[in-house]
C-alpha cells in the first residue's frame, strides 16, 4: 500500500503528462505508489511461447510468438496495400493485418523467423482470429541486447494493459519508478512480519515486478496477498470496534410478556438451528452496545420466524422494531405473514386484541395520505411496536418513539446511507442511542466472502429446513438436443395443475417494444445468440398451445404496483394456475400450493439465482419440481452449471461454484465495486486461509491499539485503502 511522500508523487513528474493521462484515465493509476501496486497478471518465459490457441475474443492481449510468413496484398487496382503476417507459437496460429502506409515498417521489421511480443485487441475476420494493427516489440538479438535485457532477463512480466498502453510500455514505466520502491512504508507490524517470515515490502515489490525466478514470484505474491487481506481486515475490525463503543439500550424480553404469549401459540416447535440462532440474537440484544448480526438462511429455513421473535423481544422490553424490505410487494407480504403469525397479538389497542398485543403497521411509498398519517402517528406515539416498510421508513418525516431494532431483509439491496439514516432514528428522545441491527439474506455467502464483505458483522447461519418443507427435484431439459423432453415438461406442469397445484414459468426478459430496442445488436450477434425468451411471448405461446385451457397470467417488473399485487394475490388465492414471470418472484414470494417451476433459457441465469428461484416451490407438504430448460449443447460450461444446480440443494456449495465461475467481482456485486479495485492479488475463493488468518491478526492488533498509534505504516496503508470512496465497500454491514 502506498506510503511516504515519494510514493504519493504524481506520475506526471516521472513519466510525463501524456503517459500519466492514459494511466489515470484507463487504469486509474495516478501516483508512483499506484503504479508500484499495478502487478503483472502473468509472466512469459523467454523460449516458452504464449498459447495462441486460448485467445479470448474482444480483449486486449499480449502474446509472444514467431513470424511464420508475411505477404503484402494490393487492392483497388494497386492503390491500397494490406500486409498479412501469420505468427505461430506451437499451440496455434494467429493472423496480423496492417493497412495503407502502416505496412512498410512492420514489413521490414517482421521477417519470417523473427520473435516478438505483439499486443492488440483480438477480433474475428472471415471466421479467423486476428489482431489488426497490433503494437509489437521485437525480441530478437538484432534489436540490441539492451532491448532484450530490458524485458527482465528470462521472465517477461505481462501487465493488465489497455488501448494505447501496451504491457511493455507499462513495464518501462514501472522500471522508471521501481527505484522508489525502497520508500514503501510497510503496513505489517514488525512482529507479525517476522513471525510469519515475510520478505520486506520493498523486496516484495521488486520481486513481483522483476522476478529472477519463479520462487521470487511466489514469495512476493504471498507477502502482497497478506498485505491486502490484513489491511482490509484491520479496516473491518476497526469498524466493529467503533460499533462496540456506541451506546445501545439492552433489550431483555419480560417473562410472561408478548414473546412468551407468541411462543405458546406456535403450532410447531422451532428447529434446533432456529433455537441456536435465537439464543445468539437474544444475547446480543441484552448487551449495552448495538448488535450487528448477519443472518444467513436458505429460502424457507425460517429466517422470518427468527427475526419476528427478535422483534417481539424488543417490543416486550419497551422498544420498537422496524423491518426494512427492498420492494413494496415484499413489504406487504412480510406485513401479511407477520400479522397472520401473530393473530390477535397484532391487534394492540383494538377491540378483541390480546392482553400483551401491539400494533403492526405497514409503511410504503404508495399508501394513501390518511393511512400514512395514521401509521406515522402510531410510530411516534409508540402505539405501533412493529413497523414493516420499504425505504419510505427512512424519510425525514418518520419519527419513532423508541426504535430498538432494525431488521434489514436482503442486505445487498440497501445502500449504506439508507442503513445509517434508519439507525439515526434511534435518537428520537434526544439521546444518542443506536438501534440493534439484524441483516437477513437468503443468498448463501461463502465463508470467505462473508469475512471480506460482511467482515464487520457477526454471522449466524440457519442450515436446516423446518419440518413440513418438501424436497425439490431438479432436472435439466435439453430443449435443442431432445425437443420431446420440453413437450414432456409442459405435460408435467399440466399434471401438477390437475392435481390441484400451481406452477411458475420463469423467463429472462419481459418482451415488448422497450425490450426490442435493447436487444438490437449487430448481425453476427443475432446469428450467434437468439434473444432470450420473453414473458409476454412465452405466456401467449403456452396459453394457445401446450397449456391451453389453464389459467395463465403474467407478472413482471414493468407492471403497475397495483397490477402486480393483484396478480400475486390471485395466484396466492389459487385463482391462477400458471404464473409466467421474470425474476421478480425471486425474493420472498410464498405460495405453498405452487409445486412446479419451469425456468426457460436457464443458462442465462447465475447459479445462485437459479437456486433462489427454485426455492419458491416445494414450500408446502407436496414435493417440488424444478425444470431447467436450455438449448446449450451438452459439453458447454453453461450446461455444466445447470447440472451442478440439479445435483445439489446445498446453497453454500452452489455459491462456491458460482464464485469460482464468475470470480469475485460479480458475486460481491456492483454494490461492492470497491472490492474490485482494492483486491489486486487476493482471490476471495482461493485464499480462504490467508483471509481467516489475517482476520485473527487484525482483531488482536485492533484490540491492543484501536487507534493504531504505534503502527504508522498500517495507518498510512489504511488511509490509502479508504480514501478512494471505498468506505462504502467496507460499509456493507
XYZ file of C-alpha atoms in Angstrom:
733
model
C 0.000 0.000 0.000
C 1.405 3.414 -0.892
C 3.216 5.230 1.870
C 5.686 8.069 2.199
C 5.751 11.312 0.273
C 7.657 9.820 -2.647
C 5.028 7.196 -3.392
C 2.299 9.799 -3.268
C 4.019 11.743 -6.038
C 2.046 12.213 -9.252
C 3.105 10.069 -12.212
C 3.197 13.207 -14.401
C 6.555 14.098 -12.894
C 8.178 10.747 -13.590
C 6.500 9.639 -16.808
C 5.412 12.860 -18.473
C 1.855 14.199 -18.888
C 0.814 12.085 -21.921
C 1.551 8.656 -20.410
C 0.291 9.778 -16.993
C -3.019 10.839 -18.560
C -3.617 7.440 -20.210
C -2.691 5.659 -16.970
C -5.081 7.787 -14.931
C -7.990 7.538 -17.383
C -7.787 3.875 -18.327
C -6.092 2.142 -15.412
C -6.876 4.507 -12.521
C -3.164 4.799 -11.729
C -2.272 8.305 -10.544
C 0.706 8.090 -8.200
C 4.041 6.297 -8.052
C 2.542 4.067 -5.350
C -0.437 3.167 -7.557
C 1.893 2.060 -10.329
C 4.067 0.015 -7.961
C 0.891 -1.808 -6.903
C -0.163 -2.479 -10.508
C 1.136 -6.038 -10.552
C 1.810 -8.240 -13.595
C -1.097 -10.514 -14.483
C 1.252 -13.325 -15.520
C 4.804 -13.921 -16.716
C 6.116 -15.246 -20.011
C 9.294 -17.240 -20.079
C 11.760 -16.492 -22.830
C 11.651 -19.564 -25.042
C 8.222 -20.616 -23.884
C 5.547 -19.183 -26.172
C 2.078 -17.979 -25.211
C -0.771 -20.247 -26.149
C -2.401 -18.661 -29.167
C -4.984 -21.431 -29.019
C -6.616 -19.825 -25.976
C -7.016 -16.209 -27.000
C -10.172 -14.518 -25.686
C -12.245 -12.565 -28.208
C -12.590 -8.774 -27.828
C -9.857 -8.482 -25.208
C -6.522 -6.686 -25.275
C -3.875 -9.372 -25.235
C -0.110 -9.584 -25.274
C 1.422 -12.605 -26.983
C 4.958 -13.755 -27.587
C 5.285 -15.587 -30.911
C 7.349 -16.182 -34.033
C 6.590 -14.858 -37.524
C 5.783 -17.791 -39.870
C 5.156 -15.809 -43.062
C 4.422 -12.291 -44.296
C 2.710 -11.213 -47.531
C 1.677 -7.852 -48.979
C -1.611 -7.875 -50.963
C -2.731 -4.987 -53.150
C -6.327 -3.962 -53.815
C -8.211 -1.067 -55.504
C -6.154 -1.573 -58.660
C -2.869 -1.489 -56.775
C -3.681 1.742 -54.887
C -4.323 0.027 -51.499
C -1.922 -2.250 -49.634
C -2.562 -4.814 -46.940
C 0.172 -6.672 -45.054
C -0.852 -10.069 -43.664
C 1.511 -11.765 -41.224
C 0.946 -15.193 -39.694
C 2.504 -15.803 -36.284
C 2.727 -19.140 -34.508
C 3.558 -20.441 -31.059
C 3.208 -24.180 -31.494
C -0.317 -24.230 -29.997
C -1.982 -22.235 -32.744
C -1.627 -19.582 -35.445
C -2.832 -16.011 -35.486
C -3.117 -13.511 -38.308
C -1.906 -9.918 -38.001
C -3.032 -7.275 -40.512
C -1.628 -3.843 -41.286
C -3.151 -1.428 -43.835
C -2.147 1.520 -46.002
C 1.015 3.444 -45.223
C 1.323 1.471 -41.987
C 2.587 -1.621 -43.819
C 6.179 -0.575 -44.586
C 7.802 -0.644 -41.156
C 6.294 -3.962 -39.979
C 7.082 -5.488 -43.371
C 10.735 -4.602 -42.834
C 10.784 -5.467 -39.088
C 8.809 -8.705 -39.027
C 10.624 -11.084 -41.350
C 9.824 -14.819 -41.112
C 11.644 -16.319 -38.129
C 11.544 -13.069 -36.085
C 10.363 -13.437 -32.467
C 8.426 -10.580 -30.955
C 5.809 -9.510 -28.446
C 2.539 -8.406 -30.037
C -0.307 -6.525 -28.341
C -3.735 -5.633 -29.618
C -7.422 -6.433 -29.463
C -8.471 -9.865 -30.692
C -11.170 -9.702 -33.371
C -12.682 -12.132 -35.886
C -12.434 -11.727 -39.648
C -13.581 -14.430 -42.085
C -14.101 -16.771 -39.116
C -10.433 -16.469 -38.107
C -8.974 -14.676 -35.101
C -6.791 -11.704 -35.937
C -5.050 -8.664 -34.484
C -5.437 -5.526 -36.619
C -2.519 -3.066 -36.426
C -1.031 -4.614 -33.280
C 1.759 -2.839 -31.449
C 4.894 -5.006 -31.375
C 8.341 -5.168 -29.844
C 10.971 -7.496 -31.315
C 12.766 -9.890 -29.025
C 15.462 -10.978 -31.489
C 19.124 -10.203 -30.899
C 19.273 -7.640 -33.738
C 17.112 -5.218 -31.796
C 20.061 -4.725 -29.489
C 20.979 -6.595 -26.326
C 19.648 -3.656 -24.291
C 16.062 -4.076 -25.506
C 16.106 -7.767 -24.699
C 17.546 -7.390 -21.224
C 15.010 -4.634 -20.579
C 12.486 -7.448 -20.574
C 13.948 -8.647 -17.314
C 16.175 -11.400 -18.461
C 14.137 -14.545 -18.508
C 10.712 -13.835 -17.046
C 8.717 -11.258 -19.003
C 6.011 -9.611 -16.848
C 2.706 -9.222 -18.704
C 0.734 -6.332 -17.180
C -3.017 -5.681 -17.302
C -2.953 -3.242 -20.235
C -5.324 -1.043 -22.204
C -5.627 0.584 -25.612
C -2.725 2.932 -26.121
C -0.647 1.469 -23.319
C 0.727 -1.981 -24.089
C 2.173 -4.259 -21.455
C 5.790 -3.431 -22.369
C 5.153 0.307 -22.135
C 3.787 -0.268 -18.630
C 6.880 -2.364 -17.881
C 9.116 0.539 -18.919
C 7.093 2.925 -16.746
C 7.471 0.530 -13.810
C 11.237 0.469 -14.423
C 11.231 4.254 -14.043
C 9.543 4.146 -10.600
C 10.970 0.885 -9.255
C 13.971 2.560 -7.533
C 11.408 4.346 -5.320
C 10.031 1.029 -4.008
C 12.611 1.348 -1.225
C 10.487 4.194 0.201
C 7.400 1.996 0.623
C 6.161 2.086 4.220
C 5.460 -1.417 5.488
C 1.871 -1.835 6.740
C 2.568 -5.089 8.614
C 3.554 -4.792 12.271
C 7.203 -5.962 12.589
C 6.277 -8.787 14.988
C 3.730 -10.125 12.511
C 6.118 -9.849 9.561
C 8.963 -11.600 11.329
C 6.699 -14.184 12.949
C 5.384 -15.268 9.560
C 8.707 -14.959 7.764
C 7.586 -12.461 5.112
C 10.054 -10.606 2.889
C 10.106 -6.809 3.499
C 7.712 -4.788 1.323
C 10.347 -3.102 -0.922
C 11.805 -6.519 -1.691
C 8.335 -7.942 -2.436
C 7.641 -5.107 -4.891
C 10.953 -5.683 -6.605
C 10.349 -9.420 -6.853
C 6.807 -9.177 -8.213
C 7.787 -6.734 -10.967
C 11.234 -8.101 -11.884
C 11.473 -11.695 -10.687
C 14.633 -13.643 -11.403
C 12.976 -16.990 -10.604
C 9.511 -18.422 -10.108
C 10.253 -18.642 -6.371
C 10.599 -14.823 -6.357
C 7.078 -14.504 -7.737
C 5.699 -16.871 -5.084
C 7.435 -15.016 -2.236
C 6.194 -11.673 -3.467
C 2.611 -12.757 -4.124
C 2.328 -14.433 -0.739
C 3.540 -11.300 1.004
C 1.383 -8.867 -1.010
C -1.726 -11.029 -0.579
C -1.219 -10.789 3.149
C -0.932 -7.012 2.962
C -4.264 -6.770 1.174
C -6.088 -9.223 3.407
C -4.630 -7.742 6.572
C -5.266 -4.067 5.798
C -8.818 -4.881 4.701
C -9.464 -6.903 7.865
C -7.990 -4.136 10.046
C -10.423 -1.683 8.441
C -13.324 -4.045 9.209
C -12.046 -4.779 12.726
C -11.866 -1.045 13.439
C -15.446 -0.624 12.271
C -16.520 -3.412 14.567
C -14.554 -1.901 17.421
C -16.129 1.524 16.792
C -19.562 -0.105 16.774
C -18.934 -1.726 20.149
C -18.163 1.742 21.533
C -21.607 3.070 20.570
C -24.202 3.109 23.327
C -27.324 0.997 22.888
C -30.163 0.062 25.207
C -30.054 -3.552 26.391
C -33.363 -5.157 25.408
C -34.344 -8.165 27.510
C -37.811 -9.689 26.988
C -40.008 -9.638 30.089
C -41.138 -13.086 31.285
C -44.818 -13.761 30.673
C -44.917 -10.993 28.053
C -45.546 -10.757 24.307
C -42.771 -13.203 23.272
C -43.944 -15.914 25.687
C -47.552 -15.410 24.564
C -46.447 -15.785 20.924
C -44.307 -18.896 21.594
C -47.164 -20.529 23.476
C -49.328 -20.368 20.336
C -46.817 -21.739 17.849
C -48.302 -24.842 16.215
C -44.803 -26.340 15.791
C -41.512 -26.416 17.652
C -38.577 -24.377 16.423
C -35.764 -26.323 14.733
C -32.523 -26.757 16.669
C -30.948 -24.240 14.248
C -33.639 -21.637 14.913
C -33.226 -22.083 18.677
C -29.425 -21.747 18.479
C -29.575 -18.610 16.307
C -32.298 -17.080 18.509
C -30.070 -17.575 21.556
C -27.196 -15.780 19.779
C -29.507 -12.887 18.879
C -31.017 -12.580 22.364
C -27.500 -12.479 23.879
C -26.612 -9.616 21.512
C -29.824 -7.734 22.304
C -29.070 -7.940 26.039
C -25.775 -6.046 25.577
C -25.257 -2.317 26.049
C -23.710 -1.908 22.626
C -25.529 -2.446 19.336
C -25.911 -5.894 17.803
C -24.570 -6.235 14.249
C -25.524 -9.640 13.012
C -25.895 -11.196 9.555
C -28.477 -13.980 9.478
C -27.931 -16.281 6.526
C -30.516 -18.893 5.760
C -31.702 -20.778 2.733
C -35.042 -19.812 1.275
C -37.604 -21.328 3.634
C -35.228 -22.011 6.516
C -37.405 -19.927 8.828
C -35.440 -16.641 8.973
C -38.631 -14.583 9.224
C -39.702 -16.530 12.308
C -36.326 -15.888 13.981
C -36.455 -12.176 13.070
C -40.053 -11.849 14.301
C -39.177 -13.365 17.696
C -36.307 -10.868 17.997
C -38.712 -8.021 17.184
C -41.218 -9.281 19.773
C -38.445 -9.477 22.380
C -37.598 -5.810 21.765
C -41.275 -4.755 21.949
C -41.523 -6.727 25.190
C -38.618 -4.700 26.547
C -40.431 -1.441 25.775
C -38.835 -0.649 22.401
C -39.947 -0.632 18.757
C -38.728 -2.740 15.855
C -38.570 -1.814 12.161
C -38.254 -4.235 9.279
C -36.921 -2.872 6.006
C -37.802 -4.720 2.769
C -36.392 -3.964 -0.696
C -39.744 -3.743 -2.543
C -43.361 -2.829 -1.810
C -44.559 -6.313 -2.763
C -42.171 -7.807 -0.219
C -43.035 -5.301 2.494
C -46.740 -6.080 2.046
C -46.029 -9.776 2.083
C -43.931 -9.582 5.267
C -46.680 -7.500 6.849
C -49.330 -10.065 5.918
C -47.325 -13.012 7.172
C -46.324 -11.301 10.456
C -49.941 -10.344 11.172
C -51.054 -13.907 10.345
C -48.385 -15.439 12.598
C -49.263 -13.099 15.485
C -53.052 -13.296 15.230
C -54.750 -11.142 17.890
C -51.321 -10.311 19.357
C -51.039 -7.876 16.426
C -54.234 -6.044 17.390
C -52.886 -3.754 20.092
C -55.336 -1.068 21.139
C -58.176 -2.702 19.213
C -61.267 -4.468 20.453
C -60.512 -8.162 20.625
C -56.761 -7.578 20.845
C -54.930 -9.952 23.177
C -53.570 -8.859 26.550
C -49.954 -8.191 25.505
C -50.833 -7.172 21.949
C -49.057 -4.442 19.993
C -49.824 -2.723 16.689
C -48.083 -3.892 13.487
C -48.121 -1.132 10.865
C -47.124 -1.052 7.210
C -45.437 1.989 5.693
C -44.782 2.180 1.950
C -44.484 4.970 -0.616
C -47.759 4.238 -2.383
C -50.038 4.348 0.696
C -52.930 6.816 0.774
C -52.410 10.027 2.760
C -54.817 9.119 5.581
C -53.393 5.630 6.163
C -49.918 7.083 6.056
C -50.736 9.809 8.578
C -52.158 7.207 10.952
C -49.081 4.966 10.562
C -46.720 7.884 11.297
C -48.795 8.761 14.360
C -48.675 5.154 15.634
C -44.883 5.210 15.314
C -44.215 8.497 17.082
C -46.651 7.708 19.892
C -45.203 4.241 20.408
C -48.583 2.511 19.835
C -47.026 0.524 16.985
C -44.397 -1.848 18.334
C -43.556 -3.187 14.886
C -43.364 -1.356 11.568
C -42.677 -3.015 8.240
C -41.885 -0.955 5.185
C -39.729 -0.020 2.239
C -37.161 2.776 2.278
C -40.139 5.084 2.855
C -39.243 4.320 6.508
C -36.063 6.337 6.120
C -37.670 9.613 5.112
C -37.159 12.593 7.406
C -40.827 12.756 8.353
C -40.711 9.327 10.005
C -40.175 9.575 13.780
C -40.080 6.734 16.276
C -40.963 6.718 19.950
C -38.044 4.411 20.840
C -36.505 2.429 17.972
C -34.639 -0.562 19.396
C -34.085 -2.964 16.484
C -33.736 -2.651 12.725
C -34.147 -5.796 10.615
C -32.947 -5.439 7.006
C -34.209 -8.038 4.534
C -31.982 -8.940 1.557
C -28.979 -6.903 2.616
C -27.363 -6.197 -0.735
C -30.289 -4.151 -1.987
C -29.714 -1.413 0.564
C -27.013 1.220 0.492
C -25.025 2.350 3.465
C -26.557 5.810 3.648
C -30.021 4.294 3.916
C -28.978 1.992 6.713
C -27.277 4.777 8.630
C -30.263 7.063 8.154
C -32.528 4.464 9.731
C -30.061 3.918 12.559
C -30.151 7.649 13.205
C -33.834 7.259 14.048
C -32.783 5.652 17.336
C -32.150 9.114 18.750
C -35.791 10.130 18.954
C -35.694 11.282 22.557
C -32.664 13.421 22.033
C -30.409 10.722 23.448
C -27.749 9.167 21.237
C -28.804 5.520 21.203
C -28.037 3.192 18.325
C -30.641 0.574 17.445
C -29.566 -3.062 17.240
C -29.184 -4.318 13.648
C -30.095 -7.707 12.166
C -29.438 -8.253 8.471
C -31.138 -11.200 6.730
C -30.052 -12.736 3.452
C -31.278 -15.793 1.593
C -28.247 -15.741 -0.692
C -25.793 -18.217 0.765
C -22.498 -16.380 1.086
C -19.313 -18.440 1.139
C -17.360 -18.019 4.355
C -14.567 -16.059 2.666
C -16.942 -13.528 1.127
C -18.725 -13.180 4.452
C -15.335 -12.458 6.082
C -14.364 -9.951 3.407
C -17.568 -8.127 2.563
C -19.564 -8.511 5.760
C -16.491 -8.639 7.970
C -17.934 -6.124 10.409
C -20.947 -8.334 11.143
C -21.207 -11.401 13.343
C -22.646 -14.240 11.258
C -25.391 -16.738 12.109
C -26.405 -19.488 9.712
C -29.710 -21.381 9.551
C -28.847 -24.513 7.638
C -31.705 -26.913 8.249
C -35.166 -26.668 6.728
C -38.146 -26.692 9.098
C -40.299 -29.811 9.278
C -43.016 -29.870 6.646
C -40.793 -28.487 3.861
C -40.618 -30.892 0.939
C -37.611 -31.866 -1.143
C -37.280 -30.276 -4.599
C -36.339 -32.471 -7.557
C -34.389 -30.558 -10.237
C -33.813 -31.749 -13.815
C -32.136 -30.225 -16.865
C -34.320 -30.208 -20.008
C -32.074 -30.089 -23.119
C -34.570 -28.432 -25.483
C -32.314 -28.440 -28.562
C -30.910 -32.000 -28.286
C -34.176 -33.579 -27.132
C -37.247 -31.488 -28.044
C -39.613 -34.215 -26.762
C -38.220 -33.506 -23.239
C -39.653 -29.989 -23.454
C -43.055 -31.340 -24.548
C -42.921 -33.675 -21.535
C -42.094 -30.692 -19.267
C -45.367 -28.984 -20.232
C -47.227 -32.269 -19.632
C -45.721 -32.368 -16.139
C -46.979 -28.814 -15.494
C -50.469 -29.905 -16.592
C -50.306 -32.919 -14.264
C -49.393 -30.698 -11.293
C -52.302 -28.347 -12.058
C -54.705 -31.267 -12.496
C -53.519 -32.482 -9.072
C -54.760 -29.196 -7.590
C -51.373 -27.416 -7.572
C -49.884 -24.373 -9.338
C -46.754 -23.622 -11.355
C -44.305 -20.857 -12.232
C -42.664 -20.358 -15.637
C -39.670 -18.004 -15.408
C -38.192 -16.131 -18.410
C -35.145 -13.840 -18.629
C -36.935 -10.995 -20.437
C -40.244 -9.142 -20.411
C -40.534 -8.800 -24.199
C -42.190 -5.670 -25.526
C -41.145 -2.740 -27.678
C -38.886 -1.261 -24.981
C -37.016 -4.546 -24.919
C -36.680 -4.765 -28.666
C -34.537 -1.643 -28.829
C -32.232 -3.029 -26.191
C -31.630 -6.268 -27.996
C -30.839 -4.912 -31.488
C -27.216 -5.849 -31.897
C -25.016 -6.439 -34.894
C -25.953 -9.101 -37.428
C -23.361 -11.613 -36.266
C -24.513 -11.224 -32.643
C -28.013 -12.109 -33.735
C -26.833 -15.173 -35.626
C -24.674 -16.227 -32.725
C -27.277 -15.769 -29.978
C -31.003 -15.515 -30.341
C -32.514 -13.017 -27.908
C -33.513 -14.584 -24.565
C -37.078 -15.840 -24.254
C -39.581 -13.264 -23.057
C -42.508 -13.466 -20.641
C -45.112 -11.953 -22.953
C -44.244 -14.199 -25.916
C -43.916 -17.397 -23.855
C -47.184 -16.755 -21.998
C -49.027 -16.352 -25.291
C -47.477 -19.498 -26.826
C -48.305 -21.564 -23.737
C -51.883 -20.302 -23.406
C -52.568 -21.096 -27.086
C -50.500 -24.281 -27.108
C -49.346 -26.853 -24.571
C -51.143 -25.217 -21.597
C -54.367 -24.302 -23.428
C -57.350 -24.245 -21.104
C -55.292 -23.438 -17.979
C -55.451 -20.025 -16.298
C -52.139 -18.438 -17.377
C -51.136 -14.940 -16.164
C -48.010 -12.781 -16.456
C -46.008 -10.897 -13.816
C -43.041 -8.603 -14.493
C -41.272 -5.536 -13.127
C -42.753 -3.052 -15.561
C -46.343 -3.607 -14.441
C -48.005 -1.025 -12.181
C -47.578 -1.926 -8.469
C -51.348 -2.445 -8.067
C -51.488 -4.820 -11.040
C -48.523 -6.770 -9.676
C -50.159 -7.100 -6.274
C -53.445 -8.103 -7.866
C -51.825 -10.932 -9.862
C -49.829 -12.117 -6.830
C -52.881 -12.126 -4.587
C -54.909 -14.079 -7.126
C -52.055 -16.543 -7.584
C -51.758 -16.923 -3.806
C -55.532 -17.457 -3.611
C -55.343 -20.246 -6.204
C -57.223 -18.341 -8.924
C -54.278 -18.571 -11.345
C -52.817 -21.937 -12.437
C -49.592 -20.863 -14.123
C -47.689 -17.644 -13.480
C -45.286 -16.659 -16.292
C -42.849 -14.221 -14.696
C -39.440 -12.591 -14.726
C -37.172 -12.877 -11.695
C -39.448 -10.503 -9.739
C -40.573 -13.692 -7.991
C -37.014 -14.453 -6.878
C -37.306 -12.856 -3.470
C -39.829 -13.681 -0.814
C -42.893 -14.842 -2.767
C -44.552 -17.519 -0.664
C -47.267 -19.707 -2.240
C -47.196 -23.155 -0.575
C -49.518 -24.589 -3.233
C -47.031 -23.893 -6.069
C -45.156 -27.136 -6.709
C -43.606 -26.816 -10.178
C -41.274 -24.307 -11.800
C -40.006 -24.268 -15.384
C -37.066 -21.903 -15.968
C -36.695 -21.020 -19.661
C -33.178 -20.276 -21.012
C -31.902 -21.319 -17.591
C -28.325 -20.903 -18.827
C -28.870 -17.117 -18.845
C -29.146 -17.060 -15.038
C -26.376 -17.361 -12.445
C -26.090 -20.444 -10.256
C -27.162 -18.660 -7.059
C -30.078 -17.028 -8.847
C -31.363 -20.395 -10.105
C -31.115 -21.738 -6.567
C -33.049 -18.723 -5.238
C -35.773 -19.154 -7.850
C -36.071 -22.876 -7.194
C -36.699 -22.127 -3.511
C -40.133 -20.780 -4.475
C -41.568 -24.293 -4.960
C -41.955 -27.169 -2.523
C -42.911 -24.744 0.257
C -45.897 -26.827 1.323
C -46.370 -30.519 2.038
C -46.228 -31.605 -1.633
C -42.785 -32.209 -3.203
C -41.411 -29.533 -5.547
C -40.252 -29.937 -9.139
C -37.884 -27.557 -10.943
C -37.102 -27.957 -14.670
C -34.140 -26.065 -16.143
C -34.723 -25.617 -19.877
C -31.668 -24.874 -22.021
C -30.694 -25.014 -25.687
C -26.977 -25.062 -24.920
C -25.004 -28.102 -26.153
C -24.232 -30.845 -23.666
C -20.478 -30.179 -23.448
C -20.828 -26.422 -22.788
C -19.837 -24.769 -19.477
C -23.403 -23.431 -19.248
C -24.777 -26.970 -19.160
C -22.184 -27.941 -16.532
C -23.506 -25.076 -14.364
C -27.073 -26.315 -14.742
C -26.016 -29.870 -13.934
C -24.418 -28.555 -10.718
C -27.678 -26.877 -9.697
C -29.629 -30.063 -10.458
C -27.164 -32.147 -8.435
C -27.400 -30.396 -5.059
C -29.824 -28.434 -2.891
C -26.962 -27.081 -0.776
C -26.898 -23.332 -1.381
C -23.442 -22.874 0.149
C -21.951 -25.486 -2.172
C -23.616 -23.751 -5.139
C -22.496 -20.280 -4.072
C -18.943 -21.592 -4.075
C -19.351 -22.974 -7.613
C -20.894 -19.653 -8.627
C -17.977 -17.753 -7.192
C -15.451 -19.977 -8.932
C -17.116 -19.412 -12.278
C -17.862 -15.726 -12.062
C -14.847 -14.806 -9.916
C -15.354 -12.444 -7.061
C -16.096 -9.242 -8.988
C -19.679 -10.145 -9.803
C -20.529 -12.025 -6.670
C -19.551 -9.116 -4.488
C -21.875 -7.290 -6.839
C -21.773 -3.753 -8.111
C -22.645 -2.508 -4.646
C -19.286 -3.747 -3.507
C -17.445 -2.436 -6.523
C -14.741 -1.050 -4.257
C -13.622 -4.633 -3.858
C -12.614 -4.759 -7.468
C -10.110 -2.010 -7.214
C -8.821 -2.868 -3.782
C -8.167 -6.573 -4.273
C -5.213 -6.955 -6.595
C -3.611 -10.299 -5.813
C -6.077 -11.622 -3.261
C -8.629 -14.021 -4.717
C -11.544 -14.306 -2.338
C -12.102 -18.009 -3.030
C -8.626 -19.423 -3.220
C -7.213 -17.523 -0.289
C -9.584 -18.580 2.452
C -6.737 -19.442 4.869
C -4.970 -16.135 4.274
C -8.181 -14.182 4.915
C -9.037 -16.169 8.052
C -5.528 -15.806 9.472
C -5.369 -12.099 8.583
C -8.690 -11.587 10.313
C -7.400 -13.153 13.559
C -4.277 -10.990 13.469
C -6.287 -7.852 12.658
C -8.664 -8.393 15.577
C -5.805 -8.739 18.054
C -3.930 -5.702 16.644
C -7.055 -3.516 16.852
C -7.961 -4.784 20.323
C -4.480 -3.819 21.566
C -4.261 -0.459 19.763
C -7.610 0.697 18.271
C -6.166 3.991 17.002
C -3.074 2.228 15.565
C -0.964 4.837 17.365
C 2.121 2.614 17.327
C 1.691 1.446 13.739
C 2.105 4.499 11.462
C 2.773 2.289 8.407
C -0.520 0.477 8.898
C -2.356 3.784 9.377
C -0.936 5.092 6.096
C -1.977 1.904 4.283
C -5.439 2.130 5.783
C -5.847 5.732 4.597
C -4.795 4.648 1.115
C -7.369 1.831 1.136
C -10.176 4.015 2.446
C -9.582 7.264 0.638
C -10.874 6.200 -2.761
C -14.564 6.192 -1.890
C -14.041 2.714 -0.552
C -15.629 3.416 2.799
C -18.803 2.322 1.110
C -17.442 -1.044 0.228
C -16.457 -1.601 3.829
C -19.759 -0.233 4.950
C -21.887 -3.078 3.708
C -22.783 -4.198 7.237
